[in-house]
Coordinates of C-alpha atoms in Angstrom, one line a residue:
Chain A
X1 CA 0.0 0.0 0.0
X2 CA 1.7 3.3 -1.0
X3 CA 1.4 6.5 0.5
X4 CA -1.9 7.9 -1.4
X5 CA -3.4 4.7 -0.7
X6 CA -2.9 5.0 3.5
X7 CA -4.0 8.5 3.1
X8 CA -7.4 7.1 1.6
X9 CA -7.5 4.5 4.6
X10 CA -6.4 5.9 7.8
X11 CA -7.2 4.0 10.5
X12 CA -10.4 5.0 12.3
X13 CA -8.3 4.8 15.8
X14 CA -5.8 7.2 14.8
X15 CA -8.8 9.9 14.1
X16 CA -10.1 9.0 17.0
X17 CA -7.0 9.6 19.2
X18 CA -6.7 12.7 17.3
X19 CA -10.3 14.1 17.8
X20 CA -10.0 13.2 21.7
X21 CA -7.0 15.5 21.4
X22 CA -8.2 18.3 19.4
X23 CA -11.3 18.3 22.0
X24 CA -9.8 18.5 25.0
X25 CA -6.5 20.0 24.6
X26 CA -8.1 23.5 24.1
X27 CA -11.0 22.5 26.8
X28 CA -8.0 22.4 29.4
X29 CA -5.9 25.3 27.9
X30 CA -8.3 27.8 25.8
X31 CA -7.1 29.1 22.6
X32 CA -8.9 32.6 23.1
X33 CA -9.7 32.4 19.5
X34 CA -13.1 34.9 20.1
X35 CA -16.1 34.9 18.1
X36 CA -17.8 37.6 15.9
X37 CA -21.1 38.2 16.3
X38 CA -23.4 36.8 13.4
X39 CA -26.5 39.1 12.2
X40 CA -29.1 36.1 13.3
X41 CA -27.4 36.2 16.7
X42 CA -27.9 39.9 16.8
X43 CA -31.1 39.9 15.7
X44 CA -32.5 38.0 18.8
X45 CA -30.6 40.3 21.2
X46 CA -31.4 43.3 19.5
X47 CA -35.3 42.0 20.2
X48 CA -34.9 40.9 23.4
X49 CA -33.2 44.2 24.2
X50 CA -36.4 45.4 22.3
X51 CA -38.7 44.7 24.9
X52 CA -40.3 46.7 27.7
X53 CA -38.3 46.2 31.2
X54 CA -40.9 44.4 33.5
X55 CA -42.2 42.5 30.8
X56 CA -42.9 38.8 31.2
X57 CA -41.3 36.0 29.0
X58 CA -42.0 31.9 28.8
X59 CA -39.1 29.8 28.4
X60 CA -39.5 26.0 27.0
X61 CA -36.6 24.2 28.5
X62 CA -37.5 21.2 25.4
X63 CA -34.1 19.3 25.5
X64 CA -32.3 16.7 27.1
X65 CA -29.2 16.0 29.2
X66 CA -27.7 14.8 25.2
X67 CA -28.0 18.3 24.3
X68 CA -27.0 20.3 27.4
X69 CA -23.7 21.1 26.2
X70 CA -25.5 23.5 23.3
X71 CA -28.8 24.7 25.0
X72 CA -27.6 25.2 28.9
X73 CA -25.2 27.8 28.0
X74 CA -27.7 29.3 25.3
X75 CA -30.2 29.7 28.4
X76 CA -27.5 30.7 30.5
X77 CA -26.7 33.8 28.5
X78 CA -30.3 34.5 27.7
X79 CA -31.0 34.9 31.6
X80 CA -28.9 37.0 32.0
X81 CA -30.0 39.5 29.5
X82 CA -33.5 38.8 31.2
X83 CA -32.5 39.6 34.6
X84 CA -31.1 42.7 33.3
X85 CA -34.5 44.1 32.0
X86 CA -35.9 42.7 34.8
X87 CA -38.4 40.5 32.4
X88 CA -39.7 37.7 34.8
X89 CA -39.5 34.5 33.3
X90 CA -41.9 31.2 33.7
X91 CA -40.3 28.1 32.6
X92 CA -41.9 25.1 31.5
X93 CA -40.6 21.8 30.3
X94 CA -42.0 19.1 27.6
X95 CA -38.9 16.7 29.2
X96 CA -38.4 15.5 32.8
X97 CA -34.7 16.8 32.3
X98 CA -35.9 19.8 31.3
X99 CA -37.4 21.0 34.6
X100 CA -34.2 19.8 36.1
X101 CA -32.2 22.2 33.7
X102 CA -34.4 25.3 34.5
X103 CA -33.6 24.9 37.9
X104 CA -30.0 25.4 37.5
X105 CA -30.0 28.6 34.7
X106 CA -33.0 30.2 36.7
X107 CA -30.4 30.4 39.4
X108 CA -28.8 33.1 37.7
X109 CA -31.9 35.6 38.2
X110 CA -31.0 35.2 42.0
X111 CA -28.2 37.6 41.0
X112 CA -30.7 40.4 39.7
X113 CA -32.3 40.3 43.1
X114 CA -35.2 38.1 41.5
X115 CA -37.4 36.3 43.6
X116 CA -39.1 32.8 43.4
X117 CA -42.9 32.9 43.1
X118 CA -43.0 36.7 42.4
X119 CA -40.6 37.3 39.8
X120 CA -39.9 34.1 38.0
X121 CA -41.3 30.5 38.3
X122 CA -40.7 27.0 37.3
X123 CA -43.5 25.1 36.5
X124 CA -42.2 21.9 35.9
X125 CA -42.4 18.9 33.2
X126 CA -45.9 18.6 31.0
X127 CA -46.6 15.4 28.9
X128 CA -48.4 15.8 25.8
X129 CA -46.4 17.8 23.4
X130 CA -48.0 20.4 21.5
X131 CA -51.8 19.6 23.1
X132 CA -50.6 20.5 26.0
X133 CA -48.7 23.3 25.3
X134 CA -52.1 24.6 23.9
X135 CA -54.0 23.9 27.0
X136 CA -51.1 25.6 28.8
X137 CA -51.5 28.9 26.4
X138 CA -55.1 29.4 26.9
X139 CA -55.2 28.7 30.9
X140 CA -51.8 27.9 32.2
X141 CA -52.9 27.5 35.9
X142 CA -54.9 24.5 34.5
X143 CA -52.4 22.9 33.4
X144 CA -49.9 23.3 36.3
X145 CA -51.7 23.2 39.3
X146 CA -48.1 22.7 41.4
X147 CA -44.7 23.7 40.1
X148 CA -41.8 21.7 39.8
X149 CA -41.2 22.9 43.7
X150 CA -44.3 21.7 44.8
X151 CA -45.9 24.9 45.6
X152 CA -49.3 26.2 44.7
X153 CA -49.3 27.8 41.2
X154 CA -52.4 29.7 42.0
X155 CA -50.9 31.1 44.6
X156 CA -48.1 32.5 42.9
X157 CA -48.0 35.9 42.2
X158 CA -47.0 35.7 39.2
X159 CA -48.9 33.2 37.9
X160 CA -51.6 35.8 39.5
X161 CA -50.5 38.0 36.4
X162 CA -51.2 35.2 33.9
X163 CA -54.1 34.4 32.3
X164 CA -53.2 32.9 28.7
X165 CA -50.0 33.1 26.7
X166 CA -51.4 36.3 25.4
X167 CA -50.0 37.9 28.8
X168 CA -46.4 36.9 27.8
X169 CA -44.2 39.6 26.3
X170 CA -42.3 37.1 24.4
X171 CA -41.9 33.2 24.5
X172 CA -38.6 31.0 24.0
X173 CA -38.4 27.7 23.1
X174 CA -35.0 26.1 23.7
X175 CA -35.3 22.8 21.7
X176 CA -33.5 20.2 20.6
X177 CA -36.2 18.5 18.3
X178 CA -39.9 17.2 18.2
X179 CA -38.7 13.4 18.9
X180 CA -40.5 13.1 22.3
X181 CA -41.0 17.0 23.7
X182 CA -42.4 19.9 22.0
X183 CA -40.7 21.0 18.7
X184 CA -40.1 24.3 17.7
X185 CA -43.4 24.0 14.8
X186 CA -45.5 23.8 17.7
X187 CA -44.2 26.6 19.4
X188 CA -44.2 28.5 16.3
X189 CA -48.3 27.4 16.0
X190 CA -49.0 28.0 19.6
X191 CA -47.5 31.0 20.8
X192 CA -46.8 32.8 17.6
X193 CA -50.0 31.7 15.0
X194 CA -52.4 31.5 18.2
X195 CA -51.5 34.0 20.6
X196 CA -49.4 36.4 18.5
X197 CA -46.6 36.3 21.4
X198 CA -43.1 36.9 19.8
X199 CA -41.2 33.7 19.5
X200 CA -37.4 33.4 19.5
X201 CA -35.9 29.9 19.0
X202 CA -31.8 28.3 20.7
X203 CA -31.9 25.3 19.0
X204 CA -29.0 22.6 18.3
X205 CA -26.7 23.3 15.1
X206 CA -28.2 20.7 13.4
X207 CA -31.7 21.9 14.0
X208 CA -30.7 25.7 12.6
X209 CA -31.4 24.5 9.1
X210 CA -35.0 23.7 9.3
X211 CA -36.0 26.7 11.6
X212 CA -34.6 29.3 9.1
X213 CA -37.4 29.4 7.4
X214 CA -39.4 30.8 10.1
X215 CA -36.8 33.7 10.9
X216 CA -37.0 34.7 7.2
X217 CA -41.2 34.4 7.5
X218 CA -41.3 37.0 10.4
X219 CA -42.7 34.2 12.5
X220 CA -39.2 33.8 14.6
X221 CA -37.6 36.9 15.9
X222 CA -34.3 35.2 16.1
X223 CA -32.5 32.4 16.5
X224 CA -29.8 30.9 18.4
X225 CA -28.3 27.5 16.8
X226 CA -25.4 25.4 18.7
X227 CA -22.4 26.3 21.3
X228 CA -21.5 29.1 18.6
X229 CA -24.4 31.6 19.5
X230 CA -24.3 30.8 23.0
X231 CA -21.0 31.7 22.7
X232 CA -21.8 35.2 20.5
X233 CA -24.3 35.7 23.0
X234 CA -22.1 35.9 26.1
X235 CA -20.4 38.1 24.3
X236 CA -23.0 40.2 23.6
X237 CA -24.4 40.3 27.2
X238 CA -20.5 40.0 28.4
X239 CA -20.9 37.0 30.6
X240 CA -18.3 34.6 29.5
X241 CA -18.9 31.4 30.3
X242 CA -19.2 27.6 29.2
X243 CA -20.3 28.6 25.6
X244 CA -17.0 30.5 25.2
X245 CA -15.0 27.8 26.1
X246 CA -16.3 25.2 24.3
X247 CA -15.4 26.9 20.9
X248 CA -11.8 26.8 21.0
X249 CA -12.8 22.7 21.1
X250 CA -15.2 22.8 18.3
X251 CA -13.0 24.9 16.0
X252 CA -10.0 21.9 16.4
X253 CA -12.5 19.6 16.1
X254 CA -14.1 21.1 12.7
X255 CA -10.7 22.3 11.3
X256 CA -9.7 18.1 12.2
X257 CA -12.9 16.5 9.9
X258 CA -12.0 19.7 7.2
X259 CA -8.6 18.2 7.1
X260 CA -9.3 14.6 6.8
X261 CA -11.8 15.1 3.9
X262 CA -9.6 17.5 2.3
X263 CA -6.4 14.8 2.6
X264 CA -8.8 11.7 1.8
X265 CA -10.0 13.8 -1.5
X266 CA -6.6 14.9 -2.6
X267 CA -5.1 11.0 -2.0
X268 CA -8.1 9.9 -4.2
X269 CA -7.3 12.3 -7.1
X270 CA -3.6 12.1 -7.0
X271 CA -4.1 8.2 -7.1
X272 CA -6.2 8.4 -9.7
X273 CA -3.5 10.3 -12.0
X274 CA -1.2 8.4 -10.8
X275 CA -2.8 5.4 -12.2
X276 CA -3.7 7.2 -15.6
X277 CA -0.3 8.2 -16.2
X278 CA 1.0 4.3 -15.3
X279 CA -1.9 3.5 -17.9
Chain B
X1 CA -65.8 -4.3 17.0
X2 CA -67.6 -1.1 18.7
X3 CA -65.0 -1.1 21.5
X4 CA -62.1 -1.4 19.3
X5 CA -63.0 0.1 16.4
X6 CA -66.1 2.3 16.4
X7 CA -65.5 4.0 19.8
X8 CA -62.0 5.1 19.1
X9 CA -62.6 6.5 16.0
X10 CA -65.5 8.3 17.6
X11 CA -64.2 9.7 20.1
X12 CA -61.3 11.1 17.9
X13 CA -63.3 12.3 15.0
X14 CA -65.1 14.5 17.7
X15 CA -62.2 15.7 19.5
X16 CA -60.5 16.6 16.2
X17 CA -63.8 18.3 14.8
X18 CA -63.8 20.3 18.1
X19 CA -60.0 21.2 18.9
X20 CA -60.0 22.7 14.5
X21 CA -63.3 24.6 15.1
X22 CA -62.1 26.2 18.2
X23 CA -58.8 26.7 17.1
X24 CA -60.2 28.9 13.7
X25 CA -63.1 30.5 15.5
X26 CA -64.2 31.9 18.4
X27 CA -67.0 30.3 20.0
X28 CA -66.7 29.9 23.7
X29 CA -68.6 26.6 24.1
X30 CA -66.4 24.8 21.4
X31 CA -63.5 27.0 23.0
X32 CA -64.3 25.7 26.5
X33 CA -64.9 22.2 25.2
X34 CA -61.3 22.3 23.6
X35 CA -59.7 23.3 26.5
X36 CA -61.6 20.1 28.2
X37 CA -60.5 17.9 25.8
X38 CA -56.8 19.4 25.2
X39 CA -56.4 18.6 29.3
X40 CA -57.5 15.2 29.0
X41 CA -54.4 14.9 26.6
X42 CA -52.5 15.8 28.7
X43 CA -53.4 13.5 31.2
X44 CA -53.8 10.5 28.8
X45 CA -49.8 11.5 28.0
X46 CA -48.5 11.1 31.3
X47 CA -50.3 7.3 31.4
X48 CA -48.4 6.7 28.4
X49 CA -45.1 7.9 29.8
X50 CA -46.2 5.2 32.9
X51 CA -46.8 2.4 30.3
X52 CA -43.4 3.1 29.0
X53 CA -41.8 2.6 32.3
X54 CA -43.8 -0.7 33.0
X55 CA -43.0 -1.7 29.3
X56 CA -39.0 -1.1 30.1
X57 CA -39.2 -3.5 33.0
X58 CA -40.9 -5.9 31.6
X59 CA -38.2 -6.0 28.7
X60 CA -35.4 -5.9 30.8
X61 CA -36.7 -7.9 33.4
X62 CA -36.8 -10.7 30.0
X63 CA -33.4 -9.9 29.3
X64 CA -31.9 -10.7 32.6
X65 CA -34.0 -13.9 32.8
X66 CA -33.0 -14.9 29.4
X67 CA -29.0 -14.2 30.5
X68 CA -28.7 -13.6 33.8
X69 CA -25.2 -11.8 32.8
X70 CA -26.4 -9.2 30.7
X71 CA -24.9 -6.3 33.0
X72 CA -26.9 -4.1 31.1
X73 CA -30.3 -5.0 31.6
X74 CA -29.2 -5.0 35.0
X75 CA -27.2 -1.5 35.1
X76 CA -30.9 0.0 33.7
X77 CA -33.1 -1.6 36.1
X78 CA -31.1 -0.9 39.5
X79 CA -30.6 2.6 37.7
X80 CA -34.1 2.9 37.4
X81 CA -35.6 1.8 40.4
X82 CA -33.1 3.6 42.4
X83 CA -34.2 6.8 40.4
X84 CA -38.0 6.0 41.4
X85 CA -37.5 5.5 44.6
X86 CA -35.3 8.7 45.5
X87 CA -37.8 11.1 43.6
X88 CA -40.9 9.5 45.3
X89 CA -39.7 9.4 48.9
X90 CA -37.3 12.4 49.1
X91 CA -38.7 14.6 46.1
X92 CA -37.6 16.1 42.7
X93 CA -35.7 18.9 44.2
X94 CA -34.0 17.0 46.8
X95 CA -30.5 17.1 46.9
X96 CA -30.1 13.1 46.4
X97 CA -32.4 13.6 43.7
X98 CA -30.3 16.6 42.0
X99 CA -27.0 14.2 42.1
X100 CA -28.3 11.9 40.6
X101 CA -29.5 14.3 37.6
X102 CA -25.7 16.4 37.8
X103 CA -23.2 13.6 38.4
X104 CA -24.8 10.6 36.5
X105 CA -27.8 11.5 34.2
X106 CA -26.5 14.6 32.2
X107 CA -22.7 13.5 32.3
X108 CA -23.6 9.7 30.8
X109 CA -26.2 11.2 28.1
X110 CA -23.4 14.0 26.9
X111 CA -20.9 11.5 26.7
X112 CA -23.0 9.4 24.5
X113 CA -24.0 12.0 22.5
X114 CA -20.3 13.0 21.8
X115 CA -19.4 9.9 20.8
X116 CA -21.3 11.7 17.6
X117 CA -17.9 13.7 16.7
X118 CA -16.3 10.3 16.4
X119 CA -18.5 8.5 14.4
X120 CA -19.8 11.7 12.1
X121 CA -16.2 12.4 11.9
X122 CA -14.5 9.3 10.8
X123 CA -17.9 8.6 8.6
X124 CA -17.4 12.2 6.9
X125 CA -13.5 11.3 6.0
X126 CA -14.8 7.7 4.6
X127 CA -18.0 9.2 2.6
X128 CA -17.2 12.6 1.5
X129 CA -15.5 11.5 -1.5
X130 CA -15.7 14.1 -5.0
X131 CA -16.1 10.9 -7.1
X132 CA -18.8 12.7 -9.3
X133 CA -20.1 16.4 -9.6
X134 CA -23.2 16.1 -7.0
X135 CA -20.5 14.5 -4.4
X136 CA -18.1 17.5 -4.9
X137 CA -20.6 20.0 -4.7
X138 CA -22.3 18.4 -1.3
X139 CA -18.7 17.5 0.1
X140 CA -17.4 21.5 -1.0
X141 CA -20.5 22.9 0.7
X142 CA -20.2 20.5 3.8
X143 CA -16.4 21.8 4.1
X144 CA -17.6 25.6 3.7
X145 CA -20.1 25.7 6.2
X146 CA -18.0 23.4 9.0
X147 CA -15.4 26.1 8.9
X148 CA -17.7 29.1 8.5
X149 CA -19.6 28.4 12.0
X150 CA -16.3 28.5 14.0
X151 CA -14.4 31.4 14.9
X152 CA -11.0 29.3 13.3
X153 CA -12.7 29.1 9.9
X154 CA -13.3 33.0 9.9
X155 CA -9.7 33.1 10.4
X156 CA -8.0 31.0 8.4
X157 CA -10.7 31.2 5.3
X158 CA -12.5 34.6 6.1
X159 CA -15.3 33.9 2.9
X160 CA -16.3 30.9 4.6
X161 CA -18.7 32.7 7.4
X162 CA -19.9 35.0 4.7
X163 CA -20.3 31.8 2.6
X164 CA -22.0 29.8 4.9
X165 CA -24.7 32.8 6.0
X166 CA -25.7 32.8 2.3
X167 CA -26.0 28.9 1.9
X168 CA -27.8 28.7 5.3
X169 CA -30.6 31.2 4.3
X170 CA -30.8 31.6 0.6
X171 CA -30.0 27.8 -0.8
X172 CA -31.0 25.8 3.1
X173 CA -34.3 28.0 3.1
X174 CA -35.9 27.3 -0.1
X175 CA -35.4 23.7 0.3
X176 CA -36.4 23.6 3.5
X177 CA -39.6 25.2 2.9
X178 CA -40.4 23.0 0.3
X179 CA -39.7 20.0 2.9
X180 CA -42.0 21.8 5.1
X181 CA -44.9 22.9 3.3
X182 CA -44.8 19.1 1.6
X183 CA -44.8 17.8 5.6
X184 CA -47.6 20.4 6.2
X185 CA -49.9 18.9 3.3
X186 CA -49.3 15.2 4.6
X187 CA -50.1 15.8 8.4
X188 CA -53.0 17.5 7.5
X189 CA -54.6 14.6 5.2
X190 CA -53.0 12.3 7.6
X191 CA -55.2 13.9 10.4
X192 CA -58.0 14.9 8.2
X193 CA -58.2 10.3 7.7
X194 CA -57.8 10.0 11.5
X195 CA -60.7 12.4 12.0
X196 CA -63.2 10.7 9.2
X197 CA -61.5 7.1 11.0
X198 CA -60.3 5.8 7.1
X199 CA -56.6 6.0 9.1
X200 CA -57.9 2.3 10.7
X201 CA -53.5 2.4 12.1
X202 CA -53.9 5.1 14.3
X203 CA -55.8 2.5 16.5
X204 CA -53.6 -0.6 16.0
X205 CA -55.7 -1.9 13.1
X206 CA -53.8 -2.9 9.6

């Protein structure tokens, strides 16, 4: 086997060695590569920053743990920007994990002197997709008679303040796809088509393809896809964090599969001339 | 015959009639009887999610008796039952609870889902291959937009983020909405069959 042929047939444990080392050499020593801010990213802070302070905003926690490493740090940044406009935020959840996951970013609204029950509530996990999500927009108190803290919901002020999604300055789905929560299509039918509530969308990379369409429509405000706006974001609301970080990882890890096409594509054709000329 | 087949599709040609009318116009009555009906959803969900945790015992449950080894039937059920049994007696927001989300639950499903960069990886070396014009153009693309969406492919290429914004919404979009709109048609003459009960699947029938 010459050269261009082991080029076209690396062994699959060499990559692998390789990626592992492209991950998590820059996840223990950051690169401080930086990110520019992308219009689509700019666009959902630009709304958010849009809205009246004191204004109320739902948040769809829809993902699991599989999908933390995109969505947490999304949320994360998003918070803040809430807590600075002093929006109060209801979270819901159309996955157990989900609930789980609004504890931990709702934390961050402790630091804008927010407090639970008044100013921002977690509601918990709902079964039921998009019917539910439905009978949560037109009486939410229905649906969630406790939240995920085991407390009351009508006895929450601010679920006192709630009547229908209708009430909501804006809602926010953070989603990783329909397969067992609430997708962002029903989001988009139940708060936007339904209740006219502005919708912005964080989403996975993968998931930034097919949710395009409803930026370009008017029907999504903005929207945040993968570790790469999370990371934009923190910029934007200059909070730092896990986002940041995990770009300097994804960038070696891109620029790695880039290089490994790119030298399995140049073997091929240099093989293949070489095999012309022999011929 | 009536309780397996006439009932259900009853029951769901009304609840579909209802849940479109009130969606499209206000009425209160159909409105109210909606929301009646949208709640009951809900509540049939979560006795599906509870036949899904009986149904995962039952199969591992046959899995150890089949092979008393299998350490991962085994692994799930302790896993499970543990799980159960800490959120019942000491609560969702307990702090035994919350380790067991933190230090097992989020760690073991991010570690399986980054075994994607791995396969995808090594997959994308093996596949993406220009062996004919469609292939280059997918395998060009694919290669443009990796490096446009991180900050190192603004740096070494700076055309690919440009690039990559312009394949994302102009050349992503329009097929996308053709996907969609396509998707749109079928669900609703999928539901519109459900409603009239001519989908005989939706109920377990052939």
């Amino acid at each position: 086997m010459n050269i261009l042929e082991k080029l076209q047939n690396i062994d699959k444990r060499v990559f692998y060695l390789l990626m592992a080392l492209a991950i998590a050499v820059p996840t223990i020593s950051p690169l401080g590569l930086g990110v520019d801010v992308t219009p689509a990213v700019q666009r959902a802070y630009d709304f958010v920053s849009s809205l009246p302070n004191g204004g109320r905003a739902v948040i769809g926690f829809d993902y699991e743990p599989g999908d933390e490493i995109d969505l947490n740090p999304q949320a994360k940044a998003i918070i803040h920007q809430l807590g600075s406009k002093n929006i109060k935020v209801v979270a819901i959840a159309s996955f157990p994990a989900g609930a789980m996951f609004a504890e931990q970013c709702l934390a961050i609204l402790e630091e804008y002197g927010y407090e639970y029950g008044k100013d921002y509530v977690n509601l918990g996990h709902y079964a039921g997709g998009e019917a539910t999500l439905a009978a949560f927009a037109s009486n939410p108190t229905a649906v969630f008679a406790k939240d995920w803290r085991g407390y009351d919901t009508t006895s929450l002020p601010i679920m006192q303040e709630i009547k229908s999604m209708s009430d909501f300055t804006m809602a926010m789905t953070l989603n990783d796809g329909p397969t067992g929560g609430t997708g962002t299509h029903e989001w988009v039918r139940q708060a936007v088509m339904a209740h006219n509530v502005p919708l912005i969308m964080g989403v996975t990379g993968v998931l930034a393809a097919s949710n395009e369409t409803y930026v370009q429509s008017g029907q999504c405000k903005g929207i945040l896809a993968g570790l790469r706006a999370a990371a934009e974001y923190e910029k934007l609301v200059d909070k730092l964090g896990e986002g940041t970080v995990g770009m300097d990882a994804q960038s070696m890890a891109h620029l790695l599969i880039v290089i490994f096409v790119v030298l399995g594509n140049a073997a091929m054709f240099l093989s293949k001339r070489a095999k012309g000329g022999a011929a | 015959m009536f309780l397996r087949k006439t009932l259900p599709t009853l029951i769901a040609g009304v609840c579909g009639v209802v849940v479109v009318v009130a969606y499209f116009f206000a009425i209160p009555s159909v409105q109210t009887l909606a929301n009646h009906i949208l709640k009951w959803q809900s509540v049939i969900a979560v006795f599906a999610l509870g036949l899904g945790g009986v149904n995962i015992i039952r199969l591992h449950t046959k899995n150890l008796q089949r092979d008393p080894k299998n350490f991962y039937s085994l692994a799930l059920l302790v896993t499970f039952v543990i799980t159960i049994v800490v959120g019942l007696t000491m609560g969702q927001t307990s702090a035994a609870y919350t380790f067991i989300f933190d230090y097992i639950n989020v760690p073991t499903g991010s570690a399986i889902f980054s075994l994607l960069a791995f396969y995808i990886g090594t997959a994308a070396y093996r596949a993406f291959r220009a062996k004919n014009a469609e292939a280059a153009i997918l395998l060009i693309t694919g290669c443009i937009v990796m490096m446009g969406r991180v900050p190192i492919g603004a740096k070494i290429l700076p055309f690919t983020a440009p690039a990559t914004d312009w394949i994302m919404s102009v050349l992503n979009v329009g097929g996308q909405r053709g996907v969609m709109i396509a998707g749109a048609i079928g669900f609703i003459a999928v539901s519109l069959r459900i409603i009239v009960g001519l989908e005989r699947r939706a109920y377990g029938g052939e």
